[in-house]
CSV table of C-alpha atoms in Angstrom, one decimal:
chain,number,residue,atom,x,y,z
A,1,UNK,CA,-91.1,9.8,9.1
A,2,UNK,CA,-88.8,9.1,11.6
A,3,UNK,CA,-85.2,8.7,10.5
A,4,UNK,CA,-82.9,6.6,12.6
A,5,UNK,CA,-79.9,7.7,14.0
A,6,UNK,CA,-77.8,4.9,14.2
A,7,UNK,CA,-77.1,5.0,10.6
A,8,UNK,CA,-75.8,8.4,10.4
A,9,UNK,CA,-73.9,8.0,14.0
A,10,UNK,CA,-71.8,4.9,12.3
A,11,UNK,CA,-71.3,7.0,8.9
A,12,UNK,CA,-69.9,9.8,11.2
A,13,UNK,CA,-67.6,7.4,13.2
A,14,UNK,CA,-66.5,6.0,10.0
A,15,UNK,CA,-65.7,9.3,8.5
A,16,UNK,CA,-64.1,10.2,11.5
A,17,UNK,CA,-61.8,7.1,11.8
A,18,UNK,CA,-61.0,7.4,8.0
A,19,UNK,CA,-59.9,10.9,8.7
A,20,UNK,CA,-57.5,10.2,11.1
A,21,UNK,CA,-55.8,7.1,9.3
A,22,UNK,CA,-55.8,9.4,6.1
A,23,UNK,CA,-54.0,12.1,8.1
A,24,UNK,CA,-51.7,9.9,9.7
A,25,UNK,CA,-50.5,7.9,6.5
A,26,UNK,CA,-50.4,11.6,4.5
A,27,UNK,CA,-47.8,12.5,7.8
A,28,UNK,CA,-46.0,9.8,7.7
A,29,UNK,CA,-45.5,10.4,4.0
A,30,UNK,CA,-43.6,13.4,4.6
A,31,UNK,CA,-40.8,11.6,6.0
A,32,UNK,CA,-40.9,8.5,4.2
A,33,UNK,CA,-37.5,7.4,1.8
A,34,UNK,CA,-38.1,4.3,-0.2
A,35,UNK,CA,-35.8,1.5,1.7
A,36,UNK,CA,-33.2,-0.2,-0.1
A,37,UNK,CA,-35.0,-2.9,-2.5
A,38,UNK,CA,-31.8,-4.3,-3.9
A,39,UNK,CA,-30.7,-7.3,-2.1
A,40,UNK,CA,-26.9,-7.2,-3.0
A,41,UNK,CA,-27.1,-3.5,-1.7
A,42,UNK,CA,-28.9,-4.4,1.5
A,43,UNK,CA,-26.0,-7.4,2.1
A,44,UNK,CA,-23.2,-5.3,1.3
A,45,UNK,CA,-24.2,-1.7,2.9
A,46,UNK,CA,-26.6,-3.2,5.5
A,47,UNK,CA,-23.8,-5.5,7.2
A,48,UNK,CA,-22.3,-2.7,8.6
A,49,UNK,CA,-24.9,0.1,9.1
A,50,UNK,CA,-28.0,0.6,8.0
A,51,UNK,CA,-28.4,0.7,4.4
A,52,UNK,CA,-29.4,4.2,3.6
A,53,UNK,CA,-32.0,5.0,1.3
A,54,UNK,CA,-30.6,6.3,-2.0
A,55,UNK,CA,-33.1,9.4,-2.2
A,56,UNK,CA,-31.0,10.8,0.9
A,57,UNK,CA,-28.2,12.2,-1.2
A,58,UNK,CA,-27.9,13.5,-4.7
A,59,UNK,CA,-26.3,10.8,-7.6
A,60,UNK,CA,-22.8,13.0,-7.4
A,61,UNK,CA,-22.7,11.8,-3.7
A,62,UNK,CA,-23.5,8.4,-4.3
A,63,UNK,CA,-20.6,7.9,-7.1
A,64,UNK,CA,-18.1,10.0,-5.2
A,65,UNK,CA,-18.7,7.6,-1.9
A,66,UNK,CA,-18.7,4.5,-3.8
A,67,UNK,CA,-15.1,5.6,-5.4
A,68,UNK,CA,-13.7,6.2,-2.4
A,69,UNK,CA,-14.8,2.9,-0.2
A,70,UNK,CA,-11.1,2.2,0.4
A,71,UNK,CA,-11.8,5.2,3.1
A,72,UNK,CA,-15.2,5.0,4.2
A,73,UNK,CA,-15.3,7.3,6.8
A,74,UNK,CA,-12.2,5.8,8.5
A,75,UNK,CA,-12.8,2.1,7.4
A,76,UNK,CA,-11.9,0.2,4.2
A,77,UNK,CA,-14.9,-1.1,2.7
A,78,UNK,CA,-13.5,-1.8,-0.5
A,79,UNK,CA,-15.3,-4.1,-3.1
A,80,UNK,CA,-14.8,-6.1,-6.4
A,81,UNK,CA,-15.1,-3.9,-8.9
A,82,UNK,CA,-18.7,-5.9,-10.3
A,83,UNK,CA,-20.2,-5.8,-7.2
A,84,UNK,CA,-19.1,-1.7,-6.9
A,85,UNK,CA,-20.4,-0.9,-10.3
A,86,UNK,CA,-23.7,-2.5,-9.4
A,87,UNK,CA,-23.8,-0.9,-6.2
A,88,UNK,CA,-23.1,2.6,-7.7
A,89,UNK,CA,-25.9,1.9,-10.5
A,90,UNK,CA,-28.8,1.3,-8.0
A,91,UNK,CA,-27.7,4.4,-6.0
A,92,UNK,CA,-27.4,6.5,-8.9
A,93,UNK,CA,-30.8,5.5,-10.3
A,94,UNK,CA,-32.5,6.2,-7.2
A,95,UNK,CA,-30.6,9.0,-5.9
A,96,UNK,CA,-32.7,12.0,-4.4
A,97,UNK,CA,-32.1,14.3,-7.8
A,98,UNK,CA,-33.3,11.2,-9.9
A,99,UNK,CA,-36.8,12.3,-9.6
A,100,UNK,CA,-39.6,10.9,-8.1
A,101,UNK,CA,-38.8,11.1,-4.9
A,102,UNK,CA,-41.1,13.4,-2.3
A,103,UNK,CA,-39.3,14.4,0.5
A,104,UNK,CA,-35.9,14.1,-1.0
A,105,UNK,CA,-36.5,17.3,-2.7
A,106,UNK,CA,-36.9,19.0,0.5
A,107,UNK,CA,-33.9,17.3,2.3
A,108,UNK,CA,-31.7,18.3,-0.8
A,109,UNK,CA,-32.7,21.5,-1.5
A,110,UNK,CA,-30.3,23.5,0.2
A,111,UNK,CA,-27.6,21.5,-1.2
A,112,UNK,CA,-25.5,23.4,-3.9
A,113,UNK,CA,-25.7,21.7,-7.5
A,114,UNK,CA,-21.8,20.9,-7.5
A,115,UNK,CA,-21.8,19.5,-4.0
A,116,UNK,CA,-21.6,16.1,-3.0
A,117,UNK,CA,-22.3,15.8,0.4
A,118,UNK,CA,-21.0,12.3,2.1
A,119,UNK,CA,-23.0,12.4,5.3
A,120,UNK,CA,-26.8,13.0,5.5
A,121,UNK,CA,-26.2,14.2,8.8
A,122,UNK,CA,-24.8,17.1,8.0
A,123,UNK,CA,-27.5,18.4,5.3
A,124,UNK,CA,-28.9,21.7,6.3
A,125,UNK,CA,-32.4,20.3,6.1
A,126,UNK,CA,-31.4,17.4,8.6
A,127,UNK,CA,-29.6,19.5,10.9
A,128,UNK,CA,-32.6,21.6,11.2
A,129,UNK,CA,-35.0,18.8,11.5
A,130,UNK,CA,-33.0,17.5,14.5
A,131,UNK,CA,-31.8,20.8,15.9
A,132,UNK,CA,-33.9,20.5,19.4
A,133,UNK,CA,-32.3,17.1,20.0
A,134,UNK,CA,-30.3,17.8,23.0
A,135,UNK,CA,-26.3,16.4,22.9
A,136,UNK,CA,-26.4,14.4,25.6
A,137,UNK,CA,-29.1,12.4,23.6
A,138,UNK,CA,-26.5,11.8,20.9
A,139,UNK,CA,-23.9,10.1,23.4
A,140,UNK,CA,-26.3,8.1,25.1
A,141,UNK,CA,-25.2,4.4,24.9
A,142,UNK,CA,-28.2,3.4,22.4
A,143,UNK,CA,-27.5,6.1,20.0
A,144,UNK,CA,-23.7,6.7,19.9
A,145,UNK,CA,-24.0,8.5,16.8
A,146,UNK,CA,-26.2,10.5,14.7
A,147,UNK,CA,-26.3,7.9,11.6
A,148,UNK,CA,-27.7,5.5,14.0
A,149,UNK,CA,-31.2,6.2,12.7
A,150,UNK,CA,-32.7,3.3,14.0
A,151,UNK,CA,-32.3,4.3,17.9
A,152,UNK,CA,-34.7,6.8,17.5
A,153,UNK,CA,-36.9,5.8,14.2
A,154,UNK,CA,-37.4,2.2,14.7
A,155,UNK,CA,-39.3,2.1,11.1
A,156,UNK,CA,-36.0,3.5,9.6
A,157,UNK,CA,-34.9,0.3,7.7
A,158,UNK,CA,-38.7,0.6,6.5
A,159,UNK,CA,-38.1,4.1,5.0
A,160,UNK,CA,-40.0,5.7,7.7
A,161,UNK,CA,-38.1,8.3,9.8
A,162,UNK,CA,-41.0,9.7,12.1
A,163,UNK,CA,-40.6,11.4,15.2
Protein backbone atom coordinates (compact mmCIF):
# COMPACT_ATOMS: atom_id res chain seq x y z
CA UNK A 1 0.00 0.00 0.00
CA UNK A 2 1.43 3.31 -1.09
CA UNK A 3 0.54 6.54 0.74
CA UNK A 4 0.43 9.67 -1.36
CA UNK A 5 2.66 12.43 -0.05
CA UNK A 6 0.64 15.22 -1.64
CA UNK A 7 -2.12 15.38 1.03
CA UNK A 8 0.53 15.29 3.74
CA UNK A 9 2.48 18.12 2.10
CA UNK A 10 -0.68 20.21 1.65
CA UNK A 11 -1.62 19.57 5.28
CA UNK A 12 1.81 20.62 6.51
CA UNK A 13 1.80 23.78 4.41
CA UNK A 14 -1.70 24.65 5.63
CA UNK A 15 -0.67 24.02 9.24
CA UNK A 16 2.48 26.14 8.90
CA UNK A 17 0.54 29.00 7.27
CA UNK A 18 -2.15 28.86 9.96
CA UNK A 19 0.49 28.90 12.70
CA UNK A 20 2.11 31.96 11.12
CA UNK A 21 -1.19 33.83 10.86
CA UNK A 22 -2.18 32.89 14.42
CA UNK A 23 1.21 33.95 15.81
CA UNK A 24 0.89 37.30 14.03
CA UNK A 25 -2.63 37.82 15.36
CA UNK A 26 -1.54 37.01 18.90
CA UNK A 27 1.49 39.30 18.65
CA UNK A 28 -0.72 42.13 17.42
CA UNK A 29 -3.16 41.55 20.25
CA UNK A 30 -0.45 42.42 22.78
CA UNK A 31 -0.50 46.01 21.56
CA UNK A 32 -4.19 46.36 20.79
CA UNK A 33 -6.30 48.98 22.51
CA UNK A 34 -9.95 49.04 21.46
CA UNK A 35 -10.36 52.27 19.50
CA UNK A 36 -13.00 54.86 20.28
CA UNK A 37 -16.33 53.55 19.06
CA UNK A 38 -18.59 56.40 20.13
CA UNK A 39 -19.23 58.85 17.25
CA UNK A 40 -19.50 61.89 19.54
CA UNK A 41 -16.16 61.09 21.19
CA UNK A 42 -14.57 60.44 17.78
CA UNK A 43 -15.84 63.76 16.47
CA UNK A 44 -15.04 65.96 19.47
CA UNK A 45 -11.67 64.46 20.42
CA UNK A 46 -10.63 63.32 16.96
CA UNK A 47 -11.12 66.73 15.40
CA UNK A 48 -7.82 67.91 16.92
CA UNK A 49 -5.83 64.73 17.50
CA UNK A 50 -6.09 60.96 17.47
CA UNK A 51 -9.04 60.01 19.66
CA UNK A 52 -6.99 57.99 22.15
CA UNK A 53 -8.29 54.65 23.32
CA UNK A 54 -9.97 55.05 26.70
CA UNK A 55 -8.16 51.95 28.00
CA UNK A 56 -4.82 53.77 27.82
CA UNK A 57 -5.56 55.71 31.02
CA UNK A 58 -7.39 54.95 34.29
CA UNK A 59 -10.88 56.38 34.89
CA UNK A 60 -9.58 59.01 37.35
CA UNK A 61 -7.33 60.40 34.59
CA UNK A 62 -10.23 60.78 32.17
CA UNK A 63 -12.36 62.42 34.88
CA UNK A 64 -9.58 64.89 35.64
CA UNK A 65 -8.91 65.58 31.95
CA UNK A 66 -12.57 66.14 31.14
CA UNK A 67 -12.87 68.45 34.16
CA UNK A 68 -10.00 70.62 32.91
CA UNK A 69 -10.97 71.10 29.26
CA UNK A 70 -10.54 74.87 29.52
CA UNK A 71 -6.78 74.14 29.73
CA UNK A 72 -6.38 70.97 27.68
CA UNK A 73 -2.61 70.82 27.18
CA UNK A 74 -2.52 74.57 26.65
CA UNK A 75 -5.69 74.82 24.55
CA UNK A 76 -9.28 75.60 25.44
CA UNK A 77 -11.21 72.48 24.45
CA UNK A 78 -14.34 73.33 26.44
CA UNK A 79 -17.60 71.63 25.48
CA UNK A 80 -21.19 72.13 26.45
CA UNK A 81 -22.06 70.34 29.70
CA UNK A 82 -24.15 67.58 28.11
CA UNK A 83 -21.48 66.65 25.55
CA UNK A 84 -18.72 66.76 28.16
CA UNK A 85 -20.76 64.49 30.46
CA UNK A 86 -21.44 62.01 27.64
CA UNK A 87 -17.75 61.84 26.72
CA UNK A 88 -16.70 61.51 30.37
CA UNK A 89 -19.12 58.61 30.87
CA UNK A 90 -17.73 56.88 27.77
CA UNK A 91 -14.09 57.28 28.83
CA UNK A 92 -14.74 56.19 32.42
CA UNK A 93 -16.76 53.13 31.36
CA UNK A 94 -13.99 52.04 28.97
CA UNK A 95 -10.96 53.14 31.01
CA UNK A 96 -7.94 50.92 31.49
CA UNK A 97 -8.91 50.08 35.06
CA UNK A 98 -12.54 49.30 34.14
CA UNK A 99 -11.57 45.68 33.52
CA UNK A 100 -11.54 43.50 30.45
CA UNK A 101 -8.71 45.25 28.64
CA UNK A 102 -5.73 42.96 28.03
CA UNK A 103 -2.82 45.26 27.35
CA UNK A 104 -3.96 48.23 29.42
CA UNK A 105 -3.25 46.36 32.65
CA UNK A 106 0.41 46.18 31.56
CA UNK A 107 0.40 49.82 30.47
CA UNK A 108 -1.06 50.98 33.79
CA UNK A 109 0.73 48.50 36.06
CA UNK A 110 3.29 50.99 37.36
CA UNK A 111 0.83 53.87 37.85
CA UNK A 112 0.23 54.42 41.55
CA UNK A 113 -3.32 53.90 42.81
CA UNK A 114 -4.04 57.57 43.51
CA UNK A 115 -2.34 59.03 40.45
CA UNK A 116 -4.32 60.54 37.58
CA UNK A 117 -1.73 60.83 34.79
CA UNK A 118 -2.70 63.03 31.88
CA UNK A 119 -0.08 62.10 29.31
CA UNK A 120 -0.04 58.56 27.95
CA UNK A 121 3.50 59.31 26.74
CA UNK A 122 4.69 59.69 30.34
CA UNK A 123 3.42 56.34 31.59
CA UNK A 124 6.39 54.19 32.66
CA UNK A 125 5.41 51.32 30.34
CA UNK A 126 5.03 53.69 27.38
CA UNK A 127 8.45 55.21 28.14
CA UNK A 128 9.96 51.72 28.37
CA UNK A 129 8.38 50.62 25.08
CA UNK A 130 9.75 53.72 23.31
CA UNK A 131 13.17 53.97 24.99
CA UNK A 132 15.07 53.00 21.85
CA UNK A 133 13.51 55.70 19.67
CA UNK A 134 16.21 58.32 19.16
CA UNK A 135 15.44 61.97 19.99
CA UNK A 136 15.87 63.08 16.38
CA UNK A 137 12.96 60.83 15.33
CA UNK A 138 10.60 62.65 17.70
CA UNK A 139 11.60 65.94 16.07
CA UNK A 140 11.06 64.64 12.52
CA UNK A 141 8.61 66.81 10.54
CA UNK A 142 6.24 63.85 10.11
CA UNK A 143 6.19 63.13 13.87
CA UNK A 144 6.69 66.43 15.78
CA UNK A 145 5.27 65.06 19.05
CA UNK A 146 5.25 61.82 21.01
CA UNK A 147 1.45 61.98 21.01
CA UNK A 148 1.33 61.63 17.21
CA UNK A 149 0.96 57.86 17.37
CA UNK A 150 -0.14 57.42 13.75
CA UNK A 151 3.21 58.75 12.51
CA UNK A 152 4.85 55.46 13.54
CA UNK A 153 1.82 53.24 14.08
CA UNK A 154 -0.33 53.68 10.93
CA UNK A 155 -3.15 51.53 12.33
CA UNK A 156 -3.30 53.34 15.69
CA UNK A 157 -6.72 54.76 14.83
CA UNK A 158 -7.90 51.14 14.59
CA UNK A 159 -6.30 50.26 17.93
CA UNK A 160 -3.10 48.59 16.72
CA UNK A 161 0.21 49.89 18.03
CA UNK A 162 2.66 47.48 16.43
CA UNK A 163 6.29 48.40 15.95
